[in-house]
């Protein structure tokens, strides 16, 4: 079940102030991490600055140095401040939906799903600006480092939670709505070598279970739930659950807000077996 968000913000403090407080507390507990936490969080004035540094620290290599990457991300945030707003919504989503998250610090520093999503957002901005090669470079680096492959042309809303993240693949023409939760091994892919609009359109508040494959230019309605390991080849109506290979509808109406509740259980179904 979703955690009560007020637990971590009892005074309604902004996420950035909570993140700084958690970093300071962590330094007291783990002095060996003081330098990393100070350079990544405490030495910055806002979330945009910290994120640009953190992304550059993770992605920089001999091909593209960290300082160059940081300048690239900083310019993207300046040109489109909504990227930082989306990052805050994503960070809040992790805390609300992941029982393993003790606060914002873990997600910001160590959860590759969150960081991969922020790098995708910068790559998507570059894609919109016509900088396709640089956008693909960022996609490639994220795939190499985190095993998460999101095409920079895909469109992803805010408040999205990539849980664990390993093996997630999101194709070029895919769309993911606000407040979705996507677990490891999910593929939003095509069904062949055709070009054009060929990937799924996922509505808001959808829960995609681990290892689910949603293939083709199909629509997954708002607040639908796709069971783990399913192969979905046909549209799924809003508020319905699909499960199986190939997937079939097994429950309409599903829970009110599956992406937030993170409930992967299935309804009891009476099956008439003929043996």
Tab-separated table of C-alpha atoms in Angstrom:
chain	number	residue	atom	x	y	z
A	1	UNK	CA	0.000	0.000	0.000
A	2	UNK	CA	1.098	3.586	-0.588
A	3	UNK	CA	2.836	5.267	2.318
A	4	UNK	CA	1.474	8.406	3.901
A	5	UNK	CA	3.475	11.154	2.269
A	6	UNK	CA	3.207	13.510	5.269
A	7	UNK	CA	5.447	11.187	7.287
A	8	UNK	CA	8.514	12.627	5.600
A	9	UNK	CA	7.257	16.202	5.260
A	10	UNK	CA	5.506	16.900	8.574
A	11	UNK	CA	6.059	20.625	8.162
A	12	UNK	CA	5.197	20.605	4.452
A	13	UNK	CA	8.814	21.355	3.654
A	14	UNK	CA	9.806	21.353	-0.025
A	15	UNK	CA	11.384	18.173	-1.325
A	16	UNK	CA	14.732	19.895	-1.791
A	17	UNK	CA	14.925	20.905	1.885
A	18	UNK	CA	13.973	17.383	2.955
A	19	UNK	CA	16.666	15.957	0.696
A	20	UNK	CA	19.305	18.244	2.216
A	21	UNK	CA	18.236	17.317	5.742
A	22	UNK	CA	18.438	13.613	4.932
A	23	UNK	CA	21.892	14.093	3.422
A	24	UNK	CA	23.087	15.859	6.566
A	25	UNK	CA	21.701	13.108	8.784
A	26	UNK	CA	23.346	10.458	6.599
A	27	UNK	CA	26.746	12.115	6.977
A	28	UNK	CA	26.464	11.812	10.753
A	29	UNK	CA	25.650	8.099	10.395
A	30	UNK	CA	28.185	7.388	7.629
A	31	UNK	CA	31.108	9.852	7.749
A	32	UNK	CA	32.839	7.906	4.975
A	33	UNK	CA	30.178	9.144	2.544
A	34	UNK	CA	30.471	12.778	3.608
A	35	UNK	CA	32.473	13.907	0.590
A	36	UNK	CA	30.076	12.294	-1.898
A	37	UNK	CA	26.942	13.616	-0.201
A	38	UNK	CA	28.374	17.097	0.169
A	39	UNK	CA	29.494	17.364	-3.448
A	40	UNK	CA	26.270	15.851	-4.814
A	41	UNK	CA	23.677	17.538	-2.586
A	42	UNK	CA	24.813	19.872	0.178
A	43	UNK	CA	27.058	22.075	-1.967
A	44	UNK	CA	24.154	22.997	-4.252
A	45	UNK	CA	21.446	25.629	-3.932
A	46	UNK	CA	18.589	23.769	-5.586
A	47	UNK	CA	17.450	20.450	-7.014
A	48	UNK	CA	18.330	21.393	-10.600
A	49	UNK	CA	21.946	22.057	-9.695
A	50	UNK	CA	22.243	18.846	-7.690
A	51	UNK	CA	20.652	16.750	-10.421
A	52	UNK	CA	22.868	18.184	-13.142
A	53	UNK	CA	25.946	17.358	-11.056
A	54	UNK	CA	24.689	13.866	-10.178
A	55	UNK	CA	23.854	13.004	-13.797
A	56	UNK	CA	27.245	14.240	-14.988
A	57	UNK	CA	28.996	12.296	-12.222
A	58	UNK	CA	27.301	9.075	-13.289
A	59	UNK	CA	27.453	9.423	-17.079
A	60	UNK	CA	30.739	11.187	-17.718
A	61	UNK	CA	33.414	9.151	-19.498
A	62	UNK	CA	36.416	9.600	-21.782
A	63	UNK	CA	34.120	10.426	-24.692
A	64	UNK	CA	32.112	13.136	-22.974
A	65	UNK	CA	33.595	14.602	-19.822
A	66	UNK	CA	31.537	15.257	-16.722
A	67	UNK	CA	31.826	19.045	-16.891
A	68	UNK	CA	30.556	19.060	-20.481
A	69	UNK	CA	27.645	16.843	-19.511
A	70	UNK	CA	26.789	19.030	-16.558
A	71	UNK	CA	26.690	22.112	-18.748
A	72	UNK	CA	24.435	20.231	-21.168
A	73	UNK	CA	21.973	19.266	-18.424
A	74	UNK	CA	22.068	22.706	-16.807
A	75	UNK	CA	21.144	24.344	-20.110
A	76	UNK	CA	18.296	21.871	-20.598
A	77	UNK	CA	16.883	22.711	-17.160
A	78	UNK	CA	17.197	26.437	-17.822
A	79	UNK	CA	15.411	26.109	-21.159
A	80	UNK	CA	12.651	23.909	-19.721
A	81	UNK	CA	12.113	24.288	-15.937
A	82	UNK	CA	9.282	21.734	-16.118
A	83	UNK	CA	11.989	19.045	-16.265
A	84	UNK	CA	12.803	19.806	-12.629
A	85	UNK	CA	9.114	19.816	-11.707
A	86	UNK	CA	8.806	16.368	-13.284
A	87	UNK	CA	11.864	15.193	-11.341
A	88	UNK	CA	10.245	16.272	-8.077
A	89	UNK	CA	7.043	14.425	-8.980
A	90	UNK	CA	9.071	11.313	-9.859
A	91	UNK	CA	10.974	11.529	-6.575
A	92	UNK	CA	7.753	11.815	-4.617
A	93	UNK	CA	6.326	8.835	-6.525
A	94	UNK	CA	9.245	6.642	-5.461
A	95	UNK	CA	8.754	7.446	-1.805
A	96	UNK	CA	4.988	7.010	-1.886
A	97	UNK	CA	5.047	3.660	-3.689
A	98	UNK	CA	8.260	1.882	-2.714
A	99	UNK	CA	8.245	0.396	0.810
A	100	UNK	CA	12.044	0.077	0.580
A	101	UNK	CA	12.473	3.851	0.292
A	102	UNK	CA	13.136	5.387	3.707
A	103	UNK	CA	13.139	8.887	2.268
A	104	UNK	CA	14.175	10.922	-0.751
A	105	UNK	CA	17.906	10.405	-0.337
A	106	UNK	CA	17.948	6.725	-1.300
A	107	UNK	CA	15.985	7.311	-4.486
A	108	UNK	CA	17.989	10.356	-5.515
A	109	UNK	CA	21.401	8.849	-4.895
A	110	UNK	CA	21.010	5.130	-5.493
A	111	UNK	CA	17.813	4.129	-7.326
A	112	UNK	CA	18.730	3.711	-10.988
A	113	UNK	CA	15.097	3.818	-12.102
A	114	UNK	CA	14.769	7.396	-10.870
A	115	UNK	CA	18.091	8.554	-12.293
A	116	UNK	CA	17.543	6.845	-15.653
A	117	UNK	CA	14.191	8.577	-15.971
A	118	UNK	CA	15.755	11.998	-15.334
A	119	UNK	CA	18.421	11.378	-17.962
A	120	UNK	CA	15.717	10.295	-20.408
A	121	UNK	CA	13.918	13.591	-19.747
A	122	UNK	CA	17.025	15.564	-20.692
A	123	UNK	CA	17.523	13.368	-23.779
A	124	UNK	CA	13.888	13.925	-24.765
A	125	UNK	CA	14.407	17.679	-24.534
A	126	UNK	CA	17.461	17.385	-26.774
A	127	UNK	CA	15.428	15.275	-29.200
A	128	UNK	CA	12.766	17.976	-29.368
A	129	UNK	CA	15.502	20.512	-30.098
A	130	UNK	CA	16.747	18.422	-33.039
A	131	UNK	CA	19.906	17.175	-31.274
A	132	UNK	CA	19.237	13.561	-32.147
A	133	UNK	CA	22.806	12.274	-31.935
A	134	UNK	CA	23.387	13.632	-28.439
A	135	UNK	CA	19.990	12.311	-27.326
A	136	UNK	CA	20.923	8.841	-28.571
A	137	UNK	CA	24.284	9.105	-26.832
A	138	UNK	CA	22.557	9.658	-23.497
A	139	UNK	CA	20.189	6.757	-24.221
A	140	UNK	CA	23.144	4.502	-24.974
A	141	UNK	CA	25.038	5.463	-21.814
A	142	UNK	CA	21.992	4.787	-19.629
A	143	UNK	CA	21.524	1.407	-21.299
A	144	UNK	CA	25.188	0.538	-20.712
A	145	UNK	CA	25.225	1.650	-17.082
A	146	UNK	CA	21.756	0.795	-15.820
A	147	UNK	CA	20.279	-1.728	-18.299
A	148	UNK	CA	17.307	0.568	-18.922
A	149	UNK	CA	16.645	1.467	-22.559
A	150	UNK	CA	14.246	4.369	-23.181
A	151	UNK	CA	14.175	5.859	-26.653
A	152	UNK	CA	14.519	9.662	-26.350
A	153	UNK	CA	11.568	10.175	-28.696
A	154	UNK	CA	9.158	8.363	-26.349
A	155	UNK	CA	6.786	10.527	-24.313
A	156	UNK	CA	6.581	9.932	-20.569
A	157	UNK	CA	4.453	11.878	-18.103
A	158	UNK	CA	5.263	13.001	-14.576
A	159	UNK	CA	5.066	11.118	-11.302
A	160	UNK	CA	6.344	7.918	-12.946
A	161	UNK	CA	7.963	5.183	-10.873
A	162	UNK	CA	10.444	2.751	-12.447
A	163	UNK	CA	10.742	0.088	-9.749
A	164	UNK	CA	14.165	-1.640	-9.822
A	165	UNK	CA	14.347	-0.712	-13.503
A	166	UNK	CA	16.593	-3.473	-14.850
A	167	UNK	CA	15.512	-4.608	-18.305
A	168	UNK	CA	12.892	-1.926	-18.981
A	169	UNK	CA	12.606	-1.130	-22.703
A	170	UNK	CA	10.415	1.704	-24.019
A	171	UNK	CA	10.206	2.189	-27.776
A	172	UNK	CA	10.371	5.280	-29.945
A	173	UNK	CA	6.651	5.993	-30.395
A	174	UNK	CA	5.523	4.779	-26.966
A	175	UNK	CA	3.550	7.059	-24.664
A	176	UNK	CA	3.352	6.664	-20.878
A	177	UNK	CA	0.858	8.762	-18.933
A	178	UNK	CA	1.218	10.512	-15.592
A	179	UNK	CA	1.515	8.528	-12.351
A	180	UNK	CA	2.317	5.132	-13.876
A	181	UNK	CA	4.353	2.445	-12.113
A	182	UNK	CA	6.586	0.199	-14.231
A	183	UNK	CA	8.492	-2.745	-12.812
A	184	UNK	CA	11.636	-4.494	-13.993
A	185	UNK	CA	11.702	-6.300	-17.316
A	186	UNK	CA	8.765	-4.439	-18.864
A	187	UNK	CA	8.834	-3.941	-22.629
A	188	UNK	CA	6.735	-1.378	-24.492
A	189	UNK	CA	7.647	-2.546	-27.969
A	190	UNK	CA	6.547	-3.132	-31.521
A	191	UNK	CA	5.372	-6.274	-33.242
A	192	UNK	CA	7.644	-6.244	-36.281
A	193	UNK	CA	9.939	-4.202	-38.480
A	194	UNK	CA	7.289	-1.699	-39.565
A	195	UNK	CA	8.028	1.999	-39.230
A	196	UNK	CA	5.765	4.788	-38.039
A	197	UNK	CA	3.561	4.798	-34.965
A	198	UNK	CA	4.106	1.253	-33.692
A	199	UNK	CA	4.362	1.287	-29.891
A	200	UNK	CA	1.851	1.223	-27.015
A	201	UNK	CA	0.000	4.201	-25.617
A	202	UNK	CA	-0.269	3.746	-21.855
A	203	UNK	CA	-2.783	5.887	-19.994
A	204	UNK	CA	-2.386	7.526	-16.599
A	205	UNK	CA	-2.159	5.603	-13.348
A	206	UNK	CA	-1.380	2.258	-15.026
A	207	UNK	CA	0.516	-0.514	-13.212
A	208	UNK	CA	2.783	-2.639	-15.442
A	209	UNK	CA	3.935	-5.749	-13.583
A	210	UNK	CA	7.398	-7.278	-13.759
A	211	UNK	CA	8.240	-8.859	-17.098
A	212	UNK	CA	5.092	-7.641	-18.844
A	213	UNK	CA	5.349	-7.233	-22.622
A	214	UNK	CA	2.969	-4.740	-24.219
A	215	UNK	CA	3.434	-4.843	-27.973
A	216	UNK	CA	2.121	-2.841	-30.890
A	217	UNK	CA	0.260	0.426	-31.357
A	218	UNK	CA	-2.402	-0.415	-28.781
A	219	UNK	CA	-3.979	1.561	-25.963
A	220	UNK	CA	-3.813	0.643	-22.286
A	221	UNK	CA	-6.591	2.608	-20.616
A	222	UNK	CA	-6.285	4.791	-17.541
A	223	UNK	CA	-5.807	2.944	-14.231
A	224	UNK	CA	-5.507	-0.441	-15.892
A	225	UNK	CA	-3.295	-3.190	-14.480
A	226	UNK	CA	-1.095	-5.545	-16.491
A	227	UNK	CA	-0.130	-8.669	-14.548
A	228	UNK	CA	3.489	-9.760	-14.278
A	229	UNK	CA	4.743	-11.878	-17.165
A	230	UNK	CA	1.807	-11.090	-19.437
A	231	UNK	CA	2.018	-10.567	-23.192
A	232	UNK	CA	-0.487	-7.904	-24.242
A	233	UNK	CA	-1.281	-7.668	-27.961
A	234	UNK	CA	-4.730	-6.053	-27.848
A	235	UNK	CA	-6.089	-2.895	-26.215
A	236	UNK	CA	-6.992	-2.989	-22.525
A	237	UNK	CA	-9.936	-0.837	-21.375
A	238	UNK	CA	-9.593	1.626	-18.537
A	239	UNK	CA	-9.827	0.215	-14.987
A	240	UNK	CA	-9.335	-3.379	-16.164
A	241	UNK	CA	-6.771	-6.059	-15.360
A	242	UNK	CA	-5.140	-8.113	-18.115
A	243	UNK	CA	-3.160	-11.291	-17.463
A	244	UNK	CA	-1.753	-14.260	-19.329
A	245	UNK	CA	0.052	-15.222	-22.527
A	246	UNK	CA	-1.566	-13.919	-24.607
A	247	UNK	CA	-3.257	-11.645	-22.081
A	248	UNK	CA	-6.981	-11.743	-21.447
A	249	UNK	CA	-9.166	-9.478	-19.349
A	250	UNK	CA	-9.602	-11.048	-15.919
A	251	UNK	CA	-11.054	-8.258	-13.839
A	252	UNK	CA	-13.098	-5.176	-14.645
A	253	UNK	CA	-13.218	-3.055	-12.603
A	254	UNK	CA	-9.765	-3.339	-11.043
A	255	UNK	CA	-8.635	-1.311	-8.014
A	256	UNK	CA	-9.140	2.440	-8.167
A	257	UNK	CA	-5.505	3.469	-8.494
A	258	UNK	CA	-3.267	0.437	-9.154
A	259	UNK	CA	-0.073	2.371	-9.889
A	260	UNK	CA	-0.178	4.044	-6.474
A	261	UNK	CA	-1.394	1.026	-4.517
A	262	UNK	CA	1.200	-1.258	-6.166
A	263	UNK	CA	-1.113	-4.231	-5.624
A	264	UNK	CA	0.073	-7.083	-7.834
A	265	UNK	CA	-2.393	-9.653	-6.561
A	266	UNK	CA	-5.088	-11.098	-8.801
A	267	UNK	CA	-8.792	-11.651	-8.132
A	268	UNK	CA	-9.952	-15.163	-7.325
A	269	UNK	CA	-11.051	-16.835	-10.558
A	270	UNK	CA	-12.945	-20.114	-10.816
A	271	UNK	CA	-11.461	-22.072	-13.714
A	272	UNK	CA	-13.323	-25.014	-15.229
A	273	UNK	CA	-10.595	-27.456	-16.229
A	274	UNK	CA	-11.449	-30.190	-18.675
A	275	UNK	CA	-8.839	-32.939	-18.531
